[in-house]
Amino acid sequence: MIQGDDADFQALMEKITRDRGFRCASYKDKCLRRRIAVRMRAKGTFTPSEYAGVLDTDPREYERLLRSLTVNVTKFFRNWDTYSAIESKVIPALWQLPDRELRIWSAGCSSGEEPYSIGILLHKYAAETREPARLESVTILGTDIDGDRLGEAERAFYAESALGDTPAALRERYFPQVAGLHTMLPDVKRLVSFECNDLLSHQPPLEDVHLLLCRNVIIYFEREAQDALFKEFHRVLAPGGFLVLGKVETLLGEARGLFAPVNARERIFRKV
Ligand SMILES: C[S@@+](CC[C@H](N)C(=O)[O-])C[C@H]1O[C@@H](n2cnc3c(N)ncnc32)[C@H](O)[C@@H]1O
């Protein structure tokens, strides 16, 4: 556990926010404390103020700390059952929308596996319905607060471990190999773009969104920040737009009245 008084820890939080724009106050305290304690131990420091001194002299440690605070774990088709429900229920509904433009936002996309997974399912559906031209009006935007992970997303070279949940047929068709790594089929890659965006800045990068995925991100936020984000998601979604959360996340309080469950188990909701 972190030694030093609470004011010392609060001062460190404020410093991180001031120096790097990472809004510590909106993240769950317990989670931040645990991760910071690991970094403090790794640097042989005992109090938050001692560790703040290390951050001042070692920019590489700052990067390590931020990397640990953002929790970038992800993979292609993470929780396949959710993607299976998206494939069978959400994509056909999106295809039927009168609006020819389809706007999809993967918020907190880390190194891109989530938006590319959606791109693959859309590409597959367009091929099955013999409407490949429809893909020309598809926008998939992946955003994250972590610029380094977005750089990886843009390069799109993935190790075997990133494909853990990917069904064999999709793996063969969509992931050409280069020098022992998996890349993304160009026809899918061109559907997806990336942009740095801090969800807590409340400046959403898209409007009239038809499908918004925000999975395994809000779980790290305090309740107040979650409430504000659910309201914002409701606002940016087009009428009848879909919201997908992570398997252990759920709508709370007022937000329950803003969305109707499509598949409660897979955390798929629709704007009402
Ligand atoms: C555990 S990953 C989830 C990746 C993917 N959505 C998934 O479910 O596999 C959480 C991501 O949220 C991002 N994140 C954390 N705080 C954020 C914020 N304030 N704004 C945008 N992204 C944030 C992290 O950088 C990280 O890449």
PDB file of C-alpha atoms and ligand atoms in Angstrom:
ATOM      1  CA  MET A   1       0.000   0.000   0.000  1.00  0.00           C
ATOM      2  CA  ILE A   2       1.060   3.578  -0.605  1.00  0.00           C
ATOM      3  CA  GLN A   3       2.708   5.246   2.378  1.00  0.00           C
ATOM      4  CA  GLY A   4       2.461   8.961   3.079  1.00  0.00           C
ATOM      5  CA  ASP A   5      -0.709  10.864   3.844  1.00  0.00           C
ATOM      6  CA  ASP A   6      -3.651  11.307   1.548  1.00  0.00           C
ATOM      7  CA  ALA A   7      -2.720  14.900   0.739  1.00  0.00           C
ATOM      8  CA  ASP A   8       0.597  13.590  -0.589  1.00  0.00           C
ATOM      9  CA  PHE A   9      -1.224  11.153  -2.887  1.00  0.00           C
ATOM     10  CA  GLN A  10      -3.692  13.863  -4.016  1.00  0.00           C
ATOM     11  CA  ALA A  11      -0.761  16.135  -4.844  1.00  0.00           C
ATOM     12  CA  LEU A  12       0.696  13.387  -7.054  1.00  0.00           C
ATOM     13  CA  MET A  13      -2.679  12.972  -8.846  1.00  0.00           C
ATOM     14  CA  GLU A  14      -2.833  16.709  -9.463  1.00  0.00           C
ATOM     15  CA  LYS A  15       0.716  16.716 -10.768  1.00  0.00           C
ATOM     16  CA  ILE A  16      -0.018  13.914 -13.264  1.00  0.00           C
ATOM     17  CA  THR A  17      -3.126  15.771 -14.459  1.00  0.00           C
ATOM     18  CA  ARG A  18      -1.234  19.064 -14.765  1.00  0.00           C
ATOM     19  CA  ASP A  19       1.834  17.592 -16.497  1.00  0.00           C
ATOM     20  CA  ARG A  20       0.167  15.110 -18.834  1.00  0.00           C
ATOM     21  CA  GLY A  21      -3.517  16.043 -19.031  1.00  0.00           C
ATOM     22  CA  PHE A  22      -4.518  12.652 -17.619  1.00  0.00           C
ATOM     23  CA  ARG A  23      -7.661  13.458 -15.603  1.00  0.00           C
ATOM     24  CA  CYS A  24      -6.932  11.342 -12.533  1.00  0.00           C
ATOM     25  CA  ALA A  25      -9.949  12.683 -10.587  1.00  0.00           C
ATOM     26  CA  SER A  26     -12.354  10.864 -12.945  1.00  0.00           C
ATOM     27  CA  TYR A  27     -10.705   7.443 -12.560  1.00  0.00           C
ATOM     28  CA  LYS A  28     -11.478   5.031  -9.723  1.00  0.00           C
ATOM     29  CA  ASP A  29      -9.200   5.849  -6.834  1.00  0.00           C
ATOM     30  CA  LYS A  30      -8.523   2.231  -5.865  1.00  0.00           C
ATOM     31  CA  CYS A  31      -7.422   1.388  -9.352  1.00  0.00           C
ATOM     32  CA  LEU A  32      -5.045   4.362  -9.591  1.00  0.00           C
ATOM     33  CA  ARG A  33      -3.554   3.634  -6.167  1.00  0.00           C
ATOM     34  CA  ARG A  34      -2.899   0.003  -7.064  1.00  0.00           C
ATOM     35  CA  ARG A  35      -1.168   0.836 -10.319  1.00  0.00           C
ATOM     36  CA  ILE A  36       0.854   3.706  -8.907  1.00  0.00           C
ATOM     37  CA  ALA A  37       1.952   1.524  -5.980  1.00  0.00           C
ATOM     38  CA  VAL A  38       3.388  -0.995  -8.467  1.00  0.00           C
ATOM     39  CA  ARG A  39       5.385   1.721 -10.248  1.00  0.00           C
ATOM     40  CA  MET A  40       6.558   3.220  -6.924  1.00  0.00           C
ATOM     41  CA  ARG A  41       7.835  -0.174  -5.824  1.00  0.00           C
ATOM     42  CA  ALA A  42       9.566  -0.722  -9.149  1.00  0.00           C
ATOM     43  CA  LYS A  43      11.446   2.561  -8.654  1.00  0.00           C
ATOM     44  CA  GLY A  44      12.270   1.837  -4.996  1.00  0.00           C
ATOM     45  CA  THR A  45      10.287   4.820  -3.709  1.00  0.00           C
ATOM     46  CA  PHE A  46       8.148   4.852  -0.560  1.00  0.00           C
ATOM     47  CA  THR A  47       6.002   7.992  -0.700  1.00  0.00           C
ATOM     48  CA  PRO A  48       4.047   9.728  -3.488  1.00  0.00           C
ATOM     49  CA  SER A  49       6.201  12.842  -3.187  1.00  0.00           C
ATOM     50  CA  GLU A  50       9.372  10.780  -3.534  1.00  0.00           C
ATOM     51  CA  TYR A  51       7.901   9.163  -6.651  1.00  0.00           C
ATOM     52  CA  ALA A  52       6.857  12.601  -8.019  1.00  0.00           C
ATOM     53  CA  GLY A  53      10.566  13.501  -7.867  1.00  0.00           C
ATOM     54  CA  VAL A  54      11.369  10.456 -10.044  1.00  0.00           C
ATOM     55  CA  LEU A  55       8.742  11.548 -12.587  1.00  0.00           C
ATOM     56  CA  ASP A  56      10.412  14.945 -12.787  1.00  0.00           C
ATOM     57  CA  THR A  57      13.795  13.514 -13.653  1.00  0.00           C
ATOM     58  CA  ASP A  58      12.888  10.430 -15.691  1.00  0.00           C
ATOM     59  CA  PRO A  59      10.482  10.987 -18.622  1.00  0.00           C
ATOM     60  CA  ARG A  60      10.643   7.271 -19.463  1.00  0.00           C
ATOM     61  CA  GLU A  61       9.134   6.491 -16.070  1.00  0.00           C
ATOM     62  CA  TYR A  62       6.312   8.934 -16.831  1.00  0.00           C
ATOM     63  CA  GLU A  63       5.566   6.988 -20.025  1.00  0.00           C
ATOM     64  CA  ARG A  64       5.626   3.700 -18.109  1.00  0.00           C
ATOM     65  CA  LEU A  65       3.282   5.078 -15.484  1.00  0.00           C
ATOM     66  CA  LEU A  66       0.795   6.397 -18.046  1.00  0.00           C
ATOM     67  CA  ARG A  67       0.926   3.129 -19.926  1.00  0.00           C
ATOM     68  CA  SER A  68       0.070   1.317 -16.721  1.00  0.00           C
ATOM     69  CA  LEU A  69      -2.745   3.753 -15.849  1.00  0.00           C
ATOM     70  CA  THR A  70      -4.448   3.447 -19.252  1.00  0.00           C
ATOM     71  CA  VAL A  71      -4.670  -0.402 -19.201  1.00  0.00           C
ATOM     72  CA  ASN A  72      -4.388  -1.211 -22.902  1.00  0.00           C
ATOM     73  CA  VAL A  73      -5.271  -4.930 -22.843  1.00  0.00           C
ATOM     74  CA  THR A  74      -7.298  -5.935 -25.896  1.00  0.00           C
ATOM     75  CA  LYS A  75      -7.510  -8.485 -28.710  1.00  0.00           C
ATOM     76  CA  PHE A  76      -9.397  -9.201 -31.896  1.00  0.00           C
ATOM     77  CA  PHE A  77     -12.973 -10.403 -31.344  1.00  0.00           C
ATOM     78  CA  ARG A  78     -12.576 -10.132 -27.575  1.00  0.00           C
ATOM     79  CA  ASN A  79     -15.590 -12.000 -26.152  1.00  0.00           C
ATOM     80  CA  TRP A  80     -16.586 -13.693 -29.384  1.00  0.00           C
ATOM     81  CA  ASP A  81     -20.213 -14.089 -28.232  1.00  0.00           C
ATOM     82  CA  THR A  82     -20.595 -10.312 -28.264  1.00  0.00           C
ATOM     83  CA  TYR A  83     -19.278 -10.115 -31.831  1.00  0.00           C
ATOM     84  CA  SER A  84     -21.499 -12.994 -32.820  1.00  0.00           C
ATOM     85  CA  ALA A  85     -24.519 -11.026 -31.516  1.00  0.00           C
ATOM     86  CA  ILE A  86     -23.303  -7.906 -33.343  1.00  0.00           C
ATOM     87  CA  GLU A  87     -22.986  -9.953 -36.521  1.00  0.00           C
ATOM     88  CA  SER A  88     -26.450 -11.475 -36.303  1.00  0.00           C
ATOM     89  CA  LYS A  89     -28.475  -8.587 -34.825  1.00  0.00           C
ATOM     90  CA  VAL A  90     -26.690  -5.271 -35.232  1.00  0.00           C
ATOM     91  CA  ILE A  91     -25.064  -5.363 -38.655  1.00  0.00           C
ATOM     92  CA  PRO A  92     -28.208  -6.460 -40.556  1.00  0.00           C
ATOM     93  CA  ALA A  93     -30.127  -3.648 -38.800  1.00  0.00           C
ATOM     94  CA  LEU A  94     -27.438  -1.107 -39.731  1.00  0.00           C
ATOM     95  CA  TRP A  95     -27.608  -2.297 -43.323  1.00  0.00           C
ATOM     96  CA  GLN A  96     -31.354  -1.576 -43.418  1.00  0.00           C
ATOM     97  CA  LEU A  97     -31.034   2.019 -42.214  1.00  0.00           C
ATOM     98  CA  PRO A  98     -32.319   4.615 -44.684  1.00  0.00           C
ATOM     99  CA  ASP A  99     -29.156   6.668 -44.059  1.00  0.00           C
ATOM    100  CA  ARG A 100     -26.617   5.352 -46.588  1.00  0.00           C
ATOM    101  CA  GLU A 101     -23.703   6.666 -44.541  1.00  0.00           C
ATOM    102  CA  LEU A 102     -22.749   4.377 -41.666  1.00  0.00           C
ATOM    103  CA  ARG A 103     -20.777   5.914 -38.818  1.00  0.00           C
ATOM    104  CA  ILE A 104     -19.155   3.639 -36.254  1.00  0.00           C
ATOM    105  CA  TRP A 105     -17.129   4.812 -33.264  1.00  0.00           C
ATOM    106  CA  SER A 106     -14.903   2.551 -31.211  1.00  0.00           C
ATOM    107  CA  ALA A 107     -14.116   4.678 -28.143  1.00  0.00           C
ATOM    108  CA  GLY A 108     -11.070   3.513 -26.170  1.00  0.00           C
ATOM    109  CA  CYS A 109      -9.877   1.257 -28.997  1.00  0.00           C
ATOM    110  CA  SER A 110      -6.300   0.758 -27.715  1.00  0.00           C
ATOM    111  CA  SER A 111      -4.171  -0.708 -30.558  1.00  0.00           C
ATOM    112  CA  GLY A 112      -7.097  -1.065 -32.979  1.00  0.00           C
ATOM    113  CA  GLU A 113      -8.209  -4.687 -32.636  1.00  0.00           C
ATOM    114  CA  GLU A 114     -11.823  -3.706 -31.831  1.00  0.00           C
ATOM    115  CA  PRO A 115     -12.525  -1.346 -34.779  1.00  0.00           C
ATOM    116  CA  TYR A 116     -10.748  -3.728 -37.166  1.00  0.00           C
ATOM    117  CA  SER A 117     -12.861  -6.621 -35.854  1.00  0.00           C
ATOM    118  CA  ILE A 118     -15.999  -4.616 -36.686  1.00  0.00           C
ATOM    119  CA  GLY A 119     -14.519  -3.767 -40.093  1.00  0.00           C
ATOM    120  CA  ILE A 120     -14.025  -7.476 -40.771  1.00  0.00           C
ATOM    121  CA  LEU A 121     -17.649  -8.297 -39.889  1.00  0.00           C
ATOM    122  CA  LEU A 122     -18.935  -5.488 -42.114  1.00  0.00           C
ATOM    123  CA  HIS A 123     -16.711  -6.566 -44.981  1.00  0.00           C
ATOM    124  CA  LYS A 124     -17.955 -10.139 -44.603  1.00  0.00           C
ATOM    125  CA  TYR A 125     -21.588  -9.012 -44.532  1.00  0.00           C
ATOM    126  CA  ALA A 126     -21.131  -6.808 -47.617  1.00  0.00           C
ATOM    127  CA  ALA A 127     -19.660  -9.804 -49.466  1.00  0.00           C
ATOM    128  CA  GLU A 128     -22.495 -12.107 -48.369  1.00  0.00           C
ATOM    129  CA  THR A 129     -25.204  -9.633 -49.409  1.00  0.00           C
ATOM    130  CA  ARG A 130     -23.296  -8.835 -52.614  1.00  0.00           C
ATOM    131  CA  GLU A 131     -23.208  -5.147 -51.817  1.00  0.00           C
ATOM    132  CA  PRO A 132     -19.492  -4.365 -51.650  1.00  0.00           C
ATOM    133  CA  ALA A 133     -20.128  -0.808 -52.866  1.00  0.00           C
ATOM    134  CA  ARG A 134     -21.975  -0.113 -49.603  1.00  0.00           C
ATOM    135  CA  LEU A 135     -18.620  -0.220 -47.803  1.00  0.00           C
ATOM    136  CA  GLU A 136     -17.661   3.025 -49.516  1.00  0.00           C
ATOM    137  CA  SER A 137     -20.054   4.900 -47.251  1.00  0.00           C
ATOM    138  CA  VAL A 138     -18.813   3.239 -44.051  1.00  0.00           C
ATOM    139  CA  THR A 139     -16.719   5.222 -41.549  1.00  0.00           C
ATOM    140  CA  ILE A 140     -15.169   3.387 -38.619  1.00  0.00           C
ATOM    141  CA  LEU A 141     -13.296   5.653 -36.239  1.00  0.00           C
ATOM    142  CA  GLY A 142     -11.147   4.265 -33.436  1.00  0.00           C
ATOM    143  CA  THR A 143     -10.180   6.724 -30.709  1.00  0.00           C
ATOM    144  CA  ASP A 144      -8.051   6.477 -27.603  1.00  0.00           C
ATOM    145  CA  ILE A 145      -6.256   8.739 -25.163  1.00  0.00           C
ATOM    146  CA  ASP A 146      -3.022   6.806 -25.724  1.00  0.00           C
ATOM    147  CA  GLY A 147      -1.205   8.064 -28.819  1.00  0.00           C
ATOM    148  CA  ASP A 148       1.374   5.245 -28.771  1.00  0.00           C
ATOM    149  CA  ARG A 149      -1.307   2.575 -28.991  1.00  0.00           C
ATOM    150  CA  LEU A 150      -2.985   4.490 -31.826  1.00  0.00           C
ATOM    151  CA  GLY A 151       0.350   4.443 -33.682  1.00  0.00           C
ATOM    152  CA  GLU A 152       0.344   0.648 -33.374  1.00  0.00           C
ATOM    153  CA  ALA A 153      -3.264   0.606 -34.597  1.00  0.00           C
ATOM    154  CA  GLU A 154      -2.313   2.575 -37.697  1.00  0.00           C
ATOM    155  CA  ARG A 155       0.626   0.296 -38.457  1.00  0.00           C
ATOM    156  CA  ALA A 156      -1.572  -2.787 -37.931  1.00  0.00           C
ATOM    157  CA  PHE A 157       1.055  -5.483 -37.340  1.00  0.00           C
ATOM    158  CA  TYR A 158      -0.117  -7.948 -34.717  1.00  0.00           C
ATOM    159  CA  ALA A 159       1.431 -10.844 -32.832  1.00  0.00           C
ATOM    160  CA  GLU A 160      -0.277 -14.228 -32.683  1.00  0.00           C
ATOM    161  CA  SER A 161      -1.578 -13.505 -29.165  1.00  0.00           C
ATOM    162  CA  ALA A 162      -3.774 -10.660 -30.500  1.00  0.00           C
ATOM    163  CA  LEU A 163      -5.770 -13.182 -32.548  1.00  0.00           C
ATOM    164  CA  GLY A 164      -6.661 -15.419 -29.621  1.00  0.00           C
ATOM    165  CA  ASP A 165     -10.456 -15.226 -30.017  1.00  0.00           C
ATOM    166  CA  THR A 166     -10.525 -15.069 -33.831  1.00  0.00           C
ATOM    167  CA  PRO A 167     -12.419 -17.877 -35.589  1.00  0.00           C
ATOM    168  CA  ALA A 168     -10.232 -19.877 -38.009  1.00  0.00           C
ATOM    169  CA  ALA A 169     -12.165 -18.855 -41.131  1.00  0.00           C
ATOM    170  CA  LEU A 170     -11.744 -15.132 -40.384  1.00  0.00           C
ATOM    171  CA  ARG A 171      -8.131 -15.607 -39.450  1.00  0.00           C
ATOM    172  CA  GLU A 172      -7.328 -17.185 -42.808  1.00  0.00           C
ATOM    173  CA  ARG A 173      -9.237 -14.672 -44.869  1.00  0.00           C
ATOM    174  CA  TYR A 174      -8.438 -11.367 -43.188  1.00  0.00           C
ATOM    175  CA  PHE A 175      -4.948 -11.571 -41.703  1.00  0.00           C
ATOM    176  CA  PRO A 176      -2.166 -11.861 -44.285  1.00  0.00           C
ATOM    177  CA  GLN A 177       1.180 -12.663 -42.667  1.00  0.00           C
ATOM    178  CA  VAL A 178       4.295 -10.545 -43.049  1.00  0.00           C
ATOM    179  CA  ALA A 179       7.564 -11.537 -41.362  1.00  0.00           C
ATOM    180  CA  GLY A 180       5.822 -13.695 -38.783  1.00  0.00           C
ATOM    181  CA  LEU A 181       3.267 -11.006 -37.862  1.00  0.00           C
ATOM    182  CA  HIS A 182      -0.398 -10.683 -38.813  1.00  0.00           C
ATOM    183  CA  THR A 183      -1.461  -7.657 -40.836  1.00  0.00           C
ATOM    184  CA  MET A 184      -4.885  -6.440 -41.843  1.00  0.00           C
ATOM    185  CA  LEU A 185      -6.403  -7.084 -45.257  1.00  0.00           C
ATOM    186  CA  PRO A 186      -6.129  -3.710 -47.100  1.00  0.00           C
ATOM    187  CA  ASP A 187      -9.860  -3.739 -47.961  1.00  0.00           C
ATOM    188  CA  VAL A 188     -10.638  -3.739 -44.225  1.00  0.00           C
ATOM    189  CA  LYS A 189      -7.775  -1.474 -43.186  1.00  0.00           C
ATOM    190  CA  ARG A 190      -9.039   1.316 -45.401  1.00  0.00           C
ATOM    191  CA  LEU A 191     -12.425   1.330 -43.642  1.00  0.00           C
ATOM    192  CA  VAL A 192     -10.851   2.288 -40.313  1.00  0.00           C
ATOM    193  CA  SER A 193      -9.162   5.504 -39.207  1.00  0.00           C
ATOM    194  CA  PHE A 194      -7.796   6.586 -35.833  1.00  0.00           C
ATOM    195  CA  GLU A 195      -7.767   9.755 -33.809  1.00  0.00           C
ATOM    196  CA  CYS A 196      -6.561  10.759 -30.366  1.00  0.00           C
ATOM    197  CA  ASN A 197      -9.493  11.659 -28.124  1.00  0.00           C
ATOM    198  CA  ASP A 198      -9.905  11.876 -24.369  1.00  0.00           C
ATOM    199  CA  LEU A 199     -13.408  10.686 -23.488  1.00  0.00           C
ATOM    200  CA  LEU A 200     -13.262  12.821 -20.359  1.00  0.00           C
ATOM    201  CA  SER A 201     -12.784  16.000 -22.426  1.00  0.00           C
ATOM    202  CA  HIS A 202     -16.383  15.564 -23.631  1.00  0.00           C
ATOM    203  CA  GLN A 203     -15.540  16.532 -27.167  1.00  0.00           C
ATOM    204  CA  PRO A 204     -16.839  13.585 -29.154  1.00  0.00           C
ATOM    205  CA  PRO A 205     -15.171  13.203 -32.548  1.00  0.00           C
ATOM    206  CA  LEU A 206     -18.345  12.126 -34.410  1.00  0.00           C
ATOM    207  CA  GLU A 207     -22.046  12.980 -34.488  1.00  0.00           C
ATOM    208  CA  ASP A 208     -25.001  10.866 -35.644  1.00  0.00           C
ATOM    209  CA  VAL A 209     -23.222   7.638 -34.800  1.00  0.00           C
ATOM    210  CA  HIS A 210     -25.004   4.391 -35.765  1.00  0.00           C
ATOM    211  CA  LEU A 211     -22.879   2.026 -33.672  1.00  0.00           C
ATOM    212  CA  LEU A 212     -20.805   3.076 -30.666  1.00  0.00           C
ATOM    213  CA  LEU A 213     -18.557   0.575 -28.935  1.00  0.00           C
ATOM    214  CA  CYS A 214     -17.087   1.616 -25.606  1.00  0.00           C
ATOM    215  CA  ARG A 215     -15.919  -1.622 -24.054  1.00  0.00           C
ATOM    216  CA  ASN A 216     -13.759  -2.120 -20.993  1.00  0.00           C
ATOM    217  CA  VAL A 217     -13.079   1.594 -20.611  1.00  0.00           C
ATOM    218  CA  ILE A 218     -15.754   3.119 -18.364  1.00  0.00           C
ATOM    219  CA  ILE A 219     -15.130   0.409 -15.792  1.00  0.00           C
ATOM    220  CA  TYR A 220     -12.067   2.442 -14.778  1.00  0.00           C
ATOM    221  CA  PHE A 221     -14.092   5.667 -14.363  1.00  0.00           C
ATOM    222  CA  GLU A 222     -15.821   7.049 -11.259  1.00  0.00           C
ATOM    223  CA  ARG A 223     -19.617   6.900 -11.262  1.00  0.00           C
ATOM    224  CA  GLU A 224     -20.029  10.623 -12.026  1.00  0.00           C
ATOM    225  CA  ALA A 225     -17.839  10.371 -15.133  1.00  0.00           C
ATOM    226  CA  GLN A 226     -19.759   7.256 -16.254  1.00  0.00           C
ATOM    227  CA  ASP A 227     -23.100   9.079 -15.889  1.00  0.00           C
ATOM    228  CA  ALA A 228     -21.848  12.027 -17.941  1.00  0.00           C
ATOM    229  CA  LEU A 229     -20.541   9.704 -20.654  1.00  0.00           C
ATOM    230  CA  PHE A 230     -23.767   7.734 -20.972  1.00  0.00           C
ATOM    231  CA  LYS A 231     -25.626  11.021 -21.526  1.00  0.00           C
ATOM    232  CA  GLU A 232     -23.053  12.032 -24.113  1.00  0.00           C
ATOM    233  CA  PHE A 233     -23.280   8.673 -25.896  1.00  0.00           C
ATOM    234  CA  HIS A 234     -27.055   9.081 -26.046  1.00  0.00           C
ATOM    235  CA  ARG A 235     -26.608  12.529 -27.572  1.00  0.00           C
ATOM    236  CA  VAL A 236     -24.105  11.491 -30.270  1.00  0.00           C
ATOM    237  CA  LEU A 237     -26.020   8.386 -31.328  1.00  0.00           C
ATOM    238  CA  ALA A 238     -28.355   8.683 -34.304  1.00  0.00           C
ATOM    239  CA  PRO A 239     -31.998   7.681 -33.642  1.00  0.00           C
ATOM    240  CA  GLY A 240     -32.049   3.928 -33.030  1.00  0.00           C
ATOM    241  CA  GLY A 241     -28.235   3.827 -32.839  1.00  0.00           C
ATOM    242  CA  PHE A 242     -26.542   0.938 -30.997  1.00  0.00           C
ATOM    243  CA  LEU A 243     -24.305   1.090 -27.927  1.00  0.00           C
ATOM    244  CA  VAL A 244     -22.057  -1.829 -26.948  1.00  0.00           C
ATOM    245  CA  LEU A 245     -20.366  -1.950 -23.535  1.00  0.00           C
ATOM    246  CA  GLY A 246     -17.881  -4.433 -22.092  1.00  0.00           C
ATOM    247  CA  LYS A 247     -19.039  -7.724 -20.576  1.00  0.00           C
ATOM    248  CA  VAL A 248     -18.648  -6.479 -16.983  1.00  0.00           C
ATOM    249  CA  GLU A 249     -20.035  -3.002 -17.587  1.00  0.00           C
ATOM    250  CA  THR A 250     -23.613  -1.868 -17.391  1.00  0.00           C
ATOM    251  CA  LEU A 251     -25.878   1.166 -17.611  1.00  0.00           C
ATOM    252  CA  LEU A 252     -26.566   2.752 -14.260  1.00  0.00           C
ATOM    253  CA  GLY A 253     -29.193   5.129 -12.885  1.00  0.00           C
ATOM    254  CA  GLU A 254     -30.740   7.555 -15.347  1.00  0.00           C
ATOM    255  CA  ALA A 255     -28.894   5.981 -18.268  1.00  0.00           C
ATOM    256  CA  ARG A 256     -31.160   2.928 -18.023  1.00  0.00           C
ATOM    257  CA  GLY A 257     -34.007   5.059 -19.317  1.00  0.00           C
ATOM    258  CA  LEU A 258     -31.977   6.274 -22.292  1.00  0.00           C
ATOM    259  CA  PHE A 259     -31.312   2.888 -23.883  1.00  0.00           C
ATOM    260  CA  ALA A 260     -33.265  -0.326 -24.406  1.00  0.00           C
ATOM    261  CA  PRO A 261     -31.493  -3.684 -24.155  1.00  0.00           C
ATOM    262  CA  VAL A 262     -31.047  -5.554 -27.443  1.00  0.00           C
ATOM    263  CA  ASN A 263     -29.007  -8.341 -25.901  1.00  0.00           C
ATOM    264  CA  ALA A 264     -28.547  -7.698 -22.173  1.00  0.00           C
ATOM    265  CA  ARG A 265     -26.058 -10.535 -21.710  1.00  0.00           C
ATOM    266  CA  GLU A 266     -23.746  -9.156 -24.383  1.00  0.00           C
ATOM    267  CA  ARG A 267     -24.324  -5.551 -23.208  1.00  0.00           C
ATOM    268  CA  ILE A 268     -25.829  -4.399 -26.494  1.00  0.00           C
ATOM    269  CA  PHE A 269     -28.306  -1.514 -26.205  1.00  0.00           C
ATOM    270  CA  ARG A 270     -30.240   0.724 -28.539  1.00  0.00           C
ATOM    271  CA  LYS A 271     -30.968   4.418 -28.131  1.00  0.00           C
ATOM    272  CA  VAL A 272     -34.608   5.129 -27.263  1.00  0.00           C
TER     273      VAL A 272
HETATM  274  C1  LIG B   1      -8.774  -2.224 -21.641  1.00  0.00           C
HETATM  275  S1  LIG B   1      -8.595  -1.207 -23.057  1.00  0.00           S
HETATM  276  C2  LIG B   1     -10.051  -1.627 -23.967  1.00  0.00           C
HETATM  277  C3  LIG B   1      -9.785  -1.831 -25.434  1.00  0.00           C
HETATM  278  C4  LIG B   1     -10.991  -2.340 -26.228  1.00  0.00           C
HETATM  279  N1  LIG B   1     -12.089  -1.424 -26.147  1.00  0.00           N
HETATM  280  C5  LIG B   1     -11.398  -3.712 -25.734  1.00  0.00           C
HETATM  281  O1  LIG B   1     -12.437  -3.834 -25.077  1.00  0.00           O
HETATM  282  O2  LIG B   1     -10.689  -4.679 -26.001  1.00  0.00           O
HETATM  283  C6  LIG B   1      -8.999   0.410 -22.386  1.00  0.00           C
HETATM  284  C7  LIG B   1      -8.567   1.555 -23.304  1.00  0.00           C
HETATM  285  O3  LIG B   1      -9.216   2.754 -22.847  1.00  0.00           O
HETATM  286  C8  LIG B   1      -8.313   3.829 -23.053  1.00  0.00           C
HETATM  287  N2  LIG B   1      -8.693   4.954 -22.209  1.00  0.00           N
HETATM  288  C9  LIG B   1      -8.524   5.094 -20.866  1.00  0.00           C
HETATM  289  N3  LIG B   1      -8.948   6.313 -20.485  1.00  0.00           N
HETATM  290  C10 LIG B   1      -9.403   6.941 -21.597  1.00  0.00           C
HETATM  291  C11 LIG B   1      -9.954   8.216 -21.841  1.00  0.00           C
HETATM  292  N4  LIG B   1     -10.130   9.100 -20.857  1.00  0.00           N
HETATM  293  N5  LIG B   1     -10.317   8.539 -23.114  1.00  0.00           N
HETATM  294  C12 LIG B   1     -10.134   7.651 -24.127  1.00  0.00           C
HETATM  295  N6  LIG B   1      -9.605   6.426 -23.958  1.00  0.00           N
HETATM  296  C13 LIG B   1      -9.237   6.074 -22.707  1.00  0.00           C
HETATM  297  C14 LIG B   1      -6.966   3.231 -22.692  1.00  0.00           C
HETATM  298  O4  LIG B   1      -5.896   3.977 -23.221  1.00  0.00           O
HETATM  299  C15 LIG B   1      -7.076   1.816 -23.264  1.00  0.00           C
HETATM  300  O5  LIG B   1      -6.518   1.729 -24.542  1.00  0.00           O
END
